XYZ file of N, CA and C in Angstrom:
690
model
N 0.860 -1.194 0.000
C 0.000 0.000 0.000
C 0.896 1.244 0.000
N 1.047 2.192 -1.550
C 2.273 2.637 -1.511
C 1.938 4.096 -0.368
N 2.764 4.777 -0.009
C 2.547 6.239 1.050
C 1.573 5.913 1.835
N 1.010 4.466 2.587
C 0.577 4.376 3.827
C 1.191 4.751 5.087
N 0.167 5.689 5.531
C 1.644 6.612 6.785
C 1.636 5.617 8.355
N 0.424 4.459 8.462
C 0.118 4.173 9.321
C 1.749 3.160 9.984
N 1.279 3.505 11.495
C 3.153 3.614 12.038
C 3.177 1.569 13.018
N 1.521 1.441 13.351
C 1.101 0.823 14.028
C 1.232 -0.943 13.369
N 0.780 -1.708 14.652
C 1.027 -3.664 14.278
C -0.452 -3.914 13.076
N -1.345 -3.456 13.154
C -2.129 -3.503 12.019
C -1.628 -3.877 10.554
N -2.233 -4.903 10.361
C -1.229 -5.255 8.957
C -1.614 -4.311 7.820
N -0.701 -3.844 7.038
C -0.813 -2.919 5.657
C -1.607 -3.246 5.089
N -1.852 -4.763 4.350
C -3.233 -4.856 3.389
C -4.489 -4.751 3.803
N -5.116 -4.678 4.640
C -6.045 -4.707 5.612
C -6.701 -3.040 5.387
N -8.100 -3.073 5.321
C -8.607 -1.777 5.326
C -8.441 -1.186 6.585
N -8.378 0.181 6.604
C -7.799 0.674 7.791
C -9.553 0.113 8.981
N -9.459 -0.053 10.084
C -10.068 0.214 10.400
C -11.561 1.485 11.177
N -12.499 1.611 10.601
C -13.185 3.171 11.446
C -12.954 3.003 12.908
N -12.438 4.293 13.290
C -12.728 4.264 14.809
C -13.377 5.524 15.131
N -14.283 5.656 15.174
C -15.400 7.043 16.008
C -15.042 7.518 17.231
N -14.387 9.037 16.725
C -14.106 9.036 18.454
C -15.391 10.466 19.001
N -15.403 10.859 19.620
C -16.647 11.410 20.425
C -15.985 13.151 20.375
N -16.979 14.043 19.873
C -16.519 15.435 20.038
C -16.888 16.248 21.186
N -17.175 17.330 21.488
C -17.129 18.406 22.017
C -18.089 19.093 21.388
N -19.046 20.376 22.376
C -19.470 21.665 22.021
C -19.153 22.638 21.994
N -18.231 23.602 21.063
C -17.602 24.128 21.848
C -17.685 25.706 20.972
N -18.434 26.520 21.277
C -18.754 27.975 20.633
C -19.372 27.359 19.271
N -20.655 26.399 19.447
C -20.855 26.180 18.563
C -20.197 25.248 17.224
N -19.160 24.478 17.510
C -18.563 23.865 16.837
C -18.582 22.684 17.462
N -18.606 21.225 16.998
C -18.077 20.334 17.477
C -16.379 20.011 17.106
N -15.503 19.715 18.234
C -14.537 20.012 18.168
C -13.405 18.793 19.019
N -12.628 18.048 18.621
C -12.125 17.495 19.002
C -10.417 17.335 19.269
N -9.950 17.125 20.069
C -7.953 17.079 20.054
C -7.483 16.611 19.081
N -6.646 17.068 17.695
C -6.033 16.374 16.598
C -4.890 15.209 17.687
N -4.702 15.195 18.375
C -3.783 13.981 18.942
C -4.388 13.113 19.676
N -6.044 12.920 19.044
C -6.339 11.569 19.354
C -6.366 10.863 17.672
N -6.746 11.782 16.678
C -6.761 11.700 15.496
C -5.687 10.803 14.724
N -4.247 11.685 15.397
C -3.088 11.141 15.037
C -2.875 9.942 15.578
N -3.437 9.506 16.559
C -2.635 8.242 17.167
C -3.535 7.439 16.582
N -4.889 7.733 16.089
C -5.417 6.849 15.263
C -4.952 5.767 14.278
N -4.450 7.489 13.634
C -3.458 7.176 12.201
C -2.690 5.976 12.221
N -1.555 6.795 13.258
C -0.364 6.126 13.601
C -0.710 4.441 13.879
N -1.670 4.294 14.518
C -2.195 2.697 14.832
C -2.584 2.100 13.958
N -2.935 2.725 12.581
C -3.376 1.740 11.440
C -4.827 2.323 11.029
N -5.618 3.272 11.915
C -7.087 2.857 11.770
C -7.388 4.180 11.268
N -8.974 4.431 10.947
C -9.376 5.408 10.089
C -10.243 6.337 11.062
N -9.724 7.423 11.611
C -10.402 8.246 12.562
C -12.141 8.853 12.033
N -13.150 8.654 12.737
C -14.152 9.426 12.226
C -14.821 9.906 13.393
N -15.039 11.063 13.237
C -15.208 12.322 14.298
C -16.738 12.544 14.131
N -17.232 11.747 15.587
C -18.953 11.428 15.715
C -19.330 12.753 16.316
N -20.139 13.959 15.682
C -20.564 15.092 16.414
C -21.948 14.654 17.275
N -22.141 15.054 18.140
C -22.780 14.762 19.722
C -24.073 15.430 19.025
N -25.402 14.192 18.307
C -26.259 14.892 17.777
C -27.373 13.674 18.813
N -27.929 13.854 19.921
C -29.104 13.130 20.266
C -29.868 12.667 19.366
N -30.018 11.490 19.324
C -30.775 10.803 18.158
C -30.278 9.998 17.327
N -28.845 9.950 17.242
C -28.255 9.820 15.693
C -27.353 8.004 16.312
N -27.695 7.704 17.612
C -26.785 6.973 18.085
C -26.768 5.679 17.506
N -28.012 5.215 17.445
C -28.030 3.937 16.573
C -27.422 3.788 15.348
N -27.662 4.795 13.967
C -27.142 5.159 12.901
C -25.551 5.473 13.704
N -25.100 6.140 14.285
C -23.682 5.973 14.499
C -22.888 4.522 14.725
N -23.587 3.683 15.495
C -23.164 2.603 16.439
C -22.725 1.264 15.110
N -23.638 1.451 13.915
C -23.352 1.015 13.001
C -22.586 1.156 11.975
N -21.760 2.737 11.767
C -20.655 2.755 11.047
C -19.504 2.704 11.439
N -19.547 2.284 13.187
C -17.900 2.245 13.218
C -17.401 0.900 13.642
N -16.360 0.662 13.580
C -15.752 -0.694 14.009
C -15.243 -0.513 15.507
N -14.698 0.396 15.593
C -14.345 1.178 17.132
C -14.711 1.976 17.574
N -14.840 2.449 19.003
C -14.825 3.449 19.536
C -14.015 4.038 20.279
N -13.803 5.642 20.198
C -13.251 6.364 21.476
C -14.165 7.563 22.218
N -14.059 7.201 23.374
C -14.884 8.276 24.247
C -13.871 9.121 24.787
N -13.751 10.366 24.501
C -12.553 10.907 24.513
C -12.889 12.122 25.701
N -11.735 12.478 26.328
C -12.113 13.410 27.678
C -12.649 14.680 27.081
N -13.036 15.375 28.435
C -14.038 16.672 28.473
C -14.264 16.786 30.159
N -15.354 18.080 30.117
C -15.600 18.589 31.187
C -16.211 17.461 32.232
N -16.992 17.668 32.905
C -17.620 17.145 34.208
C -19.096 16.101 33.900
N -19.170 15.621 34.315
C -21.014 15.022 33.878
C -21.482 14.999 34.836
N -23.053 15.759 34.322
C -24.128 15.902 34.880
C -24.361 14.801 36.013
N -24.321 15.137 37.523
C -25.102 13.667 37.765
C -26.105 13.196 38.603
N -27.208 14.293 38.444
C -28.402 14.428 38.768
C -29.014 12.745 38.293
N -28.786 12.577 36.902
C -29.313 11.188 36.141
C -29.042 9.984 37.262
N -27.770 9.772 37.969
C -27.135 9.227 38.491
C -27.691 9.606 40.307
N -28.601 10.172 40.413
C -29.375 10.026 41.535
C -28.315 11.414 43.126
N -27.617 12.085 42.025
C -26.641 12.761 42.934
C -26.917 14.109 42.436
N -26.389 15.100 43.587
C -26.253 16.463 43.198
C -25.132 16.783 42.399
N -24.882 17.182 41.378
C -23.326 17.705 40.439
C -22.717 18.814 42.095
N -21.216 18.250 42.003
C -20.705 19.234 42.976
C -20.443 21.002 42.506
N -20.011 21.692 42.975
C -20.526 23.115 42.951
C -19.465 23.105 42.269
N -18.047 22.410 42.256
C -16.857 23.393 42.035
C -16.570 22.247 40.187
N -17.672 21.737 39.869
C -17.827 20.882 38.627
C -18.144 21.790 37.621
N -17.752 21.703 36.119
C -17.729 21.961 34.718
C -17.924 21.367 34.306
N -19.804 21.491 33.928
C -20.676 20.754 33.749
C -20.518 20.689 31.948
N -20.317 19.179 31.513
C -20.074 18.976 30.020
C -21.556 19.610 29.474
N -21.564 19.796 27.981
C -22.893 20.152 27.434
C -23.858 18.951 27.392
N -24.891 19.279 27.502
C -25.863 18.209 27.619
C -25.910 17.515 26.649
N -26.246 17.783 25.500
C -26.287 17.528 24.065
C -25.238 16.269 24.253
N -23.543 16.539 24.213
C -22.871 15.755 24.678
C -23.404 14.681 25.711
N -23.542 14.714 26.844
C -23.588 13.717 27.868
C -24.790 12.904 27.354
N -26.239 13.303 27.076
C -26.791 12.630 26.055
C -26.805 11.519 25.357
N -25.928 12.014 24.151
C -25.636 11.521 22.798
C -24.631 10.151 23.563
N -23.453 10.999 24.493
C -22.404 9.704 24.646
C -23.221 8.537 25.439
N -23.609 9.083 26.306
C -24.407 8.010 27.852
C -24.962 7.020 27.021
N -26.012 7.159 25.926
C -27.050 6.687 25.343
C -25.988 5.619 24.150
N -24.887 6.405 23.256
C -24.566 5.739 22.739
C -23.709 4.412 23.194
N -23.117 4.693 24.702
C -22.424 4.092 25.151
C -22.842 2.706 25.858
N -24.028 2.912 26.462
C -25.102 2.142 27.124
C -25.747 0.988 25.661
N -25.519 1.423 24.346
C -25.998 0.294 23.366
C -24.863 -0.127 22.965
N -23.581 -0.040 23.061
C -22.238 -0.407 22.726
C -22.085 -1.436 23.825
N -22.394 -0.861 25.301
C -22.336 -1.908 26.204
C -23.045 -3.252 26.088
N -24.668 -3.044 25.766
C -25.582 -4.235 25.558
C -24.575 -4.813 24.403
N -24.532 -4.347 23.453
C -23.875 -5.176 22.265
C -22.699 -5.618 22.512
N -21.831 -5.423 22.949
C -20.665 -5.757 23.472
C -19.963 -6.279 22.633
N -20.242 -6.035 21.765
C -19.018 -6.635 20.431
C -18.169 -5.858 19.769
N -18.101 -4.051 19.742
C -17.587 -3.201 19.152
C -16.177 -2.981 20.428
N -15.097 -2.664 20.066
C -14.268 -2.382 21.308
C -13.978 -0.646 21.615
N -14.278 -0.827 22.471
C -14.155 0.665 23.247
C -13.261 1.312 24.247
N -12.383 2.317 24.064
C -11.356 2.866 24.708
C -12.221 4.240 25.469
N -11.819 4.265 26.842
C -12.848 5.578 27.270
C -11.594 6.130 27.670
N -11.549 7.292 27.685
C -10.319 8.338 28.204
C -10.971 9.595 29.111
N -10.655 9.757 30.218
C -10.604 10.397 31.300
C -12.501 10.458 31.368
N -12.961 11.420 30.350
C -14.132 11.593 30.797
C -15.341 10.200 30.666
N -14.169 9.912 29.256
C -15.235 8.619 28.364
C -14.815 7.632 29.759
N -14.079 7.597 30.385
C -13.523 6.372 31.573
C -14.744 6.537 32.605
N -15.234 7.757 32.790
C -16.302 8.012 34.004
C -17.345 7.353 33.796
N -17.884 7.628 32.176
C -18.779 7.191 31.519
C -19.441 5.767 31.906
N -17.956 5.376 31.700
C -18.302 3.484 31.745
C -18.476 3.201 33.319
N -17.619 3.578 34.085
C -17.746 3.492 35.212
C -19.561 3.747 35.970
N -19.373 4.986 35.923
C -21.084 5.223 36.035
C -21.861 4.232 35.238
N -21.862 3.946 34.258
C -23.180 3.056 33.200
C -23.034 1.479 34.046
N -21.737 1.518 34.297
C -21.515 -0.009 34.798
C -21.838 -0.119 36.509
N -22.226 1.099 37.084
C -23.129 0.688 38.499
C -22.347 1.335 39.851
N -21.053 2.051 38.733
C -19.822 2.357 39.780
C -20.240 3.973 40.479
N -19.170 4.826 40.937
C -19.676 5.971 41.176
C -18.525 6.851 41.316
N -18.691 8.324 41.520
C -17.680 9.279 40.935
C -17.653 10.172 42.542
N -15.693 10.358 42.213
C -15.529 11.166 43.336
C -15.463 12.296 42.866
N -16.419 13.470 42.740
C -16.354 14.490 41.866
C -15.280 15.597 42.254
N -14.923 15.634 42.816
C -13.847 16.673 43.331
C -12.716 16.196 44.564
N -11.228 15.511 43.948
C -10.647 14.787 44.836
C -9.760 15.856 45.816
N -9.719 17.572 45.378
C -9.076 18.008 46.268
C -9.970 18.626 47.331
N -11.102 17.578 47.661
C -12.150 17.952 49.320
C -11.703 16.859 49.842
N -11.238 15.487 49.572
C -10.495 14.948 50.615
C -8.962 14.082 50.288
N -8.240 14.792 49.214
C -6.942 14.087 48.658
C -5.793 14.972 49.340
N -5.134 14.528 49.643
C -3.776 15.853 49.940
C -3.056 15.755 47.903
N -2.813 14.320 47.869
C -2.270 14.747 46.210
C -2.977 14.778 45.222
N -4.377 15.431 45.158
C -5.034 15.468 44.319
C -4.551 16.447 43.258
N -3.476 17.591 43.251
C -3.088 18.253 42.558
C -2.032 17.517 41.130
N -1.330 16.172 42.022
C -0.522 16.133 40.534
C -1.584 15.303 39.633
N -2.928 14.940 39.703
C -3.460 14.649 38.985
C -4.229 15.588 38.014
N -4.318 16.573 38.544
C -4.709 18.171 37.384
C -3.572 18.423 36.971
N -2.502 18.646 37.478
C -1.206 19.173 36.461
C -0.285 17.983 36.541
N -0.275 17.643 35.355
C 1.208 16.970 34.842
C 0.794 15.883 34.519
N 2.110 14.839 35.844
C 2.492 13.386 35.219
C 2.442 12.827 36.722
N 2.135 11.533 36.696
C 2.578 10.564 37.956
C 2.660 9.348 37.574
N 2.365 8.405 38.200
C 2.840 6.586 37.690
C 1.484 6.031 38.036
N 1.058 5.436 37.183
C 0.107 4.071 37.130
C 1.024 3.305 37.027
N 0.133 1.959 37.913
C 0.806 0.798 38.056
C -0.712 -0.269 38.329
N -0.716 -1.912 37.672
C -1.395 -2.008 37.297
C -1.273 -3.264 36.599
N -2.340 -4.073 36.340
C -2.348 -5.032 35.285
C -2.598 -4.483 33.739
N -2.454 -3.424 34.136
C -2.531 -2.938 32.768
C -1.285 -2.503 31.963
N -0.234 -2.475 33.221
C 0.554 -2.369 32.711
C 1.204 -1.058 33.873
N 2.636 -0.467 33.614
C 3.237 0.179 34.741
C 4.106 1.523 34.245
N 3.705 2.905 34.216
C 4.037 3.677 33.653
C 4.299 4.631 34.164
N 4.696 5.813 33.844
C 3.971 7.565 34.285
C 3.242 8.193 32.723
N 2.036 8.731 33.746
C 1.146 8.973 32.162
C 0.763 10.535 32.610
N 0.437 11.397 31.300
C -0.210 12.469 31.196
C -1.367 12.414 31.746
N -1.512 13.791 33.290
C -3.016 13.583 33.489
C -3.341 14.907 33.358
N -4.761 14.899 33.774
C -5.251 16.323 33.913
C -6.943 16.120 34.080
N -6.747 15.957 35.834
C -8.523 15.332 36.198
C -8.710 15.561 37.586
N -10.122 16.915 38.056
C -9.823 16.812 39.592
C -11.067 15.390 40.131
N -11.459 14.736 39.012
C -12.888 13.773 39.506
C -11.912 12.580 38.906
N -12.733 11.621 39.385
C -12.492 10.151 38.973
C -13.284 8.711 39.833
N -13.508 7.661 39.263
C -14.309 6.877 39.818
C -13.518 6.528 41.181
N -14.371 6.798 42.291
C -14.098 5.753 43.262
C -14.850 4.199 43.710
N -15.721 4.174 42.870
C -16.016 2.900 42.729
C -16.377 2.531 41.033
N -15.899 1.445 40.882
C -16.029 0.938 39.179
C -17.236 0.470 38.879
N -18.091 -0.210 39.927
C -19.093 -1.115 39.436
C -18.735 -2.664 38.867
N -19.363 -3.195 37.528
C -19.293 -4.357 37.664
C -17.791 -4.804 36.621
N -16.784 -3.160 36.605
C -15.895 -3.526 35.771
C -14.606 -3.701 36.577
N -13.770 -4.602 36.100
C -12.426 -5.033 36.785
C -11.233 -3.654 36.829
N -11.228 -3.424 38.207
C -9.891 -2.344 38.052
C -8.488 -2.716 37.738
N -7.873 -2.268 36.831
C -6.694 -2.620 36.498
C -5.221 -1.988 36.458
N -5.817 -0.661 37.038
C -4.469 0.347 37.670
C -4.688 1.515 38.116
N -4.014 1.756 39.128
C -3.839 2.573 40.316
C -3.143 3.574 40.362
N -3.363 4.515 40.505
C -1.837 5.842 40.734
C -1.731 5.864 42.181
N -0.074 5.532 42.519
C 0.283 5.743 43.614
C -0.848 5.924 45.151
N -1.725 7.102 45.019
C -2.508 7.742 45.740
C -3.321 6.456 45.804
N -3.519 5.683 45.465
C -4.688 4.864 45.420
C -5.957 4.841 44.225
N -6.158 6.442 43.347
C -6.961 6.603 42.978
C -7.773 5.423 41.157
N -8.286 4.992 41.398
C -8.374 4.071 40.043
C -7.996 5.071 38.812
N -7.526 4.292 38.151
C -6.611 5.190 36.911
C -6.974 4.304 35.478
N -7.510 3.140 35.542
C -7.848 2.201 34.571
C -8.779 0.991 35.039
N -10.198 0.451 33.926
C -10.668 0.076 34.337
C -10.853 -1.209 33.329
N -11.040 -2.421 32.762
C -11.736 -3.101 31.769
C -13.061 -4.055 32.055
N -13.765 -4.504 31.191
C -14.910 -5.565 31.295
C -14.274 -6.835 30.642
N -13.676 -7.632 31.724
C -13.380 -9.039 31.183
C -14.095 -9.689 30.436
N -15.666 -9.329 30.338
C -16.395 -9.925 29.768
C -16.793 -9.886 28.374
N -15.889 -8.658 28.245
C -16.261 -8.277 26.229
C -14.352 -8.412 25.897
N -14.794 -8.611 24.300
C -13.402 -8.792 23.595
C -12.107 -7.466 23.882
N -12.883 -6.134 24.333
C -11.982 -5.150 24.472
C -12.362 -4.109 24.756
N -12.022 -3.772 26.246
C -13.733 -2.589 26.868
C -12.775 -2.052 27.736
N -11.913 -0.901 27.359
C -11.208 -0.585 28.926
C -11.149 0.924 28.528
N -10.904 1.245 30.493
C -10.889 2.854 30.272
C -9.547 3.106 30.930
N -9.022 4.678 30.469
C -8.473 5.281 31.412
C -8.502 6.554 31.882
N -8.078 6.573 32.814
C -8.284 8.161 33.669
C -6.959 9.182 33.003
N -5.764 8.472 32.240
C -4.870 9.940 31.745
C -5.371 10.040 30.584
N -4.266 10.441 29.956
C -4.461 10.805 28.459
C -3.523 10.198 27.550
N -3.751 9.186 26.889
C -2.864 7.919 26.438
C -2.253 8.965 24.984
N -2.951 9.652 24.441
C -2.556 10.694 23.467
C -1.618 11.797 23.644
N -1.495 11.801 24.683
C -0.445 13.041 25.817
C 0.529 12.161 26.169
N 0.533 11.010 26.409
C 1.567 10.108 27.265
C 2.842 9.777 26.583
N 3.358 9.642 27.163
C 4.839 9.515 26.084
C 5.218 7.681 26.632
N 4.837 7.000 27.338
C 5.248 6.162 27.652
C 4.580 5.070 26.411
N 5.250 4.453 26.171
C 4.545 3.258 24.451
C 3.757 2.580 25.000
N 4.135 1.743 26.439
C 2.895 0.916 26.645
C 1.693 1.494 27.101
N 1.649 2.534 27.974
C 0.381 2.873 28.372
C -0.181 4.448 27.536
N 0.533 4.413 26.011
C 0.429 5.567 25.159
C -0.226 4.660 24.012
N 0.896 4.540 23.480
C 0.617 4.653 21.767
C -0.176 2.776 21.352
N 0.591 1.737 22.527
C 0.528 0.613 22.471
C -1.515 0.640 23.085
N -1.963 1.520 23.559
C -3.660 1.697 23.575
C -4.418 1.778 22.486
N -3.791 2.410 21.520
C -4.464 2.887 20.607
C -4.270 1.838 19.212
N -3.090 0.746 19.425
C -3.013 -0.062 18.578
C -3.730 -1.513 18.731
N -3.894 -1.221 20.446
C -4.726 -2.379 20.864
C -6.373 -2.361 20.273
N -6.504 -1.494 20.157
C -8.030 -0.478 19.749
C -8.052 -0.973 18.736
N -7.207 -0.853 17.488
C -7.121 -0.681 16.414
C -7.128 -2.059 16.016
N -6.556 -3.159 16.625
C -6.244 -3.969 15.843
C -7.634 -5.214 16.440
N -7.992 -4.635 17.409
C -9.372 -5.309 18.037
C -10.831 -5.181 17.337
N -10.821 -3.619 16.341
C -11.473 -3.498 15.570
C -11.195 -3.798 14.234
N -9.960 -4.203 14.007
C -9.526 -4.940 13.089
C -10.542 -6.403 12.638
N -10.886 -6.657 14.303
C -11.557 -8.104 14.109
C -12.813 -8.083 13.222
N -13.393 -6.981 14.119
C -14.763 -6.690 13.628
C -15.639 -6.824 12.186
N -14.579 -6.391 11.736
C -14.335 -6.471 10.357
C -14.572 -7.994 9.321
N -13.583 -8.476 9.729
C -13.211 -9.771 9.492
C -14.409 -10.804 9.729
């Protein structure tokens, strides 16, 4: 395949795979990070950028082979039987919506593989029965290096320092297996043993410079929707 730029284990003859990753509202635009785009690339697969339209989820759920639920602000979680905390940045509705709903028929189906990242990680967590510590600097002393910077996951998922930038995160998973920890204790990664490829994380695997818990995510993605295909 001559000037294929893809960098990833995905084999060359192979159609790239779609992977849908989830946008943003943002002044009226839906809008997403080009460096989830790229690591798409780089993994072999064919990025397609799902704008957050209520309604459209079924017709979405069927053109892609993958998914990414990609981070953002805070979620609503009134739905979730709780008050949203005061010091939360509440995502657009439209968004929380579109993802919750699309995410919740990806789950029943359980055959598409899905990567959730920081916010998309809450997502699953909440849908799967778990629950959210919405603001970790009311009872963390190191809740700060998790808004700025870098720290270490460690983990069956594998053992790193990853890009974060999150003051919420699940403190309970629900019915999904935790699979890594930052130092602090706080869950940092989550999967469903029970589907072919269902895991989240709390950094930013697109920010991360480390291969296994960076670039080696996005090829796992890629080459899982590879199956789909097939």
């Amino acid at each position: 395949m001559p000037g294929d730029a893809r960098q990833g284990r995905y084999p060359l003859h192979m159609p790239r795979p779609r992977i849908g990753m989830t946008t943003d509202i943002v002044e009226g635009r839906f809008k997403v990070a080009q460096a989830y785009a790229s690591a798409v690339v780089a993994a072999g697969g064919m990025p397609v950028l799902l704008p957050c339209i209520p309604g459209m989820e079924e017709e979405v759920s069927a053109e892609c082979d993958g998914f990414i639920f990609t981070g953002g602000d805070d979620p609503s979680m009134e739905p979730w039987g709780e008050e949203t905390h005061a010091e939360a940045t509440v995502v657009d509705q439209r968004r929380q919506a579109f993802e919750t709903t699309l995410l919740s028929m990806l789950e029943c189906d359980g055959s598409r593989p899905v990567l959730g990242v920081c916010l998309g990680m809450q997502w699953m967590g909440l849908i799967a029965g778990g629950s959210l510590d919405q603001h970790l600097p009311d009872r963390l002393d190191t809740a700060d290096m998790h808004l700025h910077g870098e720290h270490m996951v460690r983990g069956t998922i594998g053992e790193a320092v990853v890009h974060s930038h999150h003051h919420q995160a699940l403190s309970s998973a629900g019915s999904l297996e935790v699979v890594g920890r930052a130092e602090d204790g706080i869950i940092e990664a989550v999967r469903d043993p029970g589907k072919p490829w269902w895991v989240g994380v709390q950094w930013h695997p697109e920010r991360t410079t480390s291969e296994e818990l960076g670039k080696r995510l996005f090829q796992n993605l890629v080459e899982a929707s590879g199956c789909v295909r097939q």
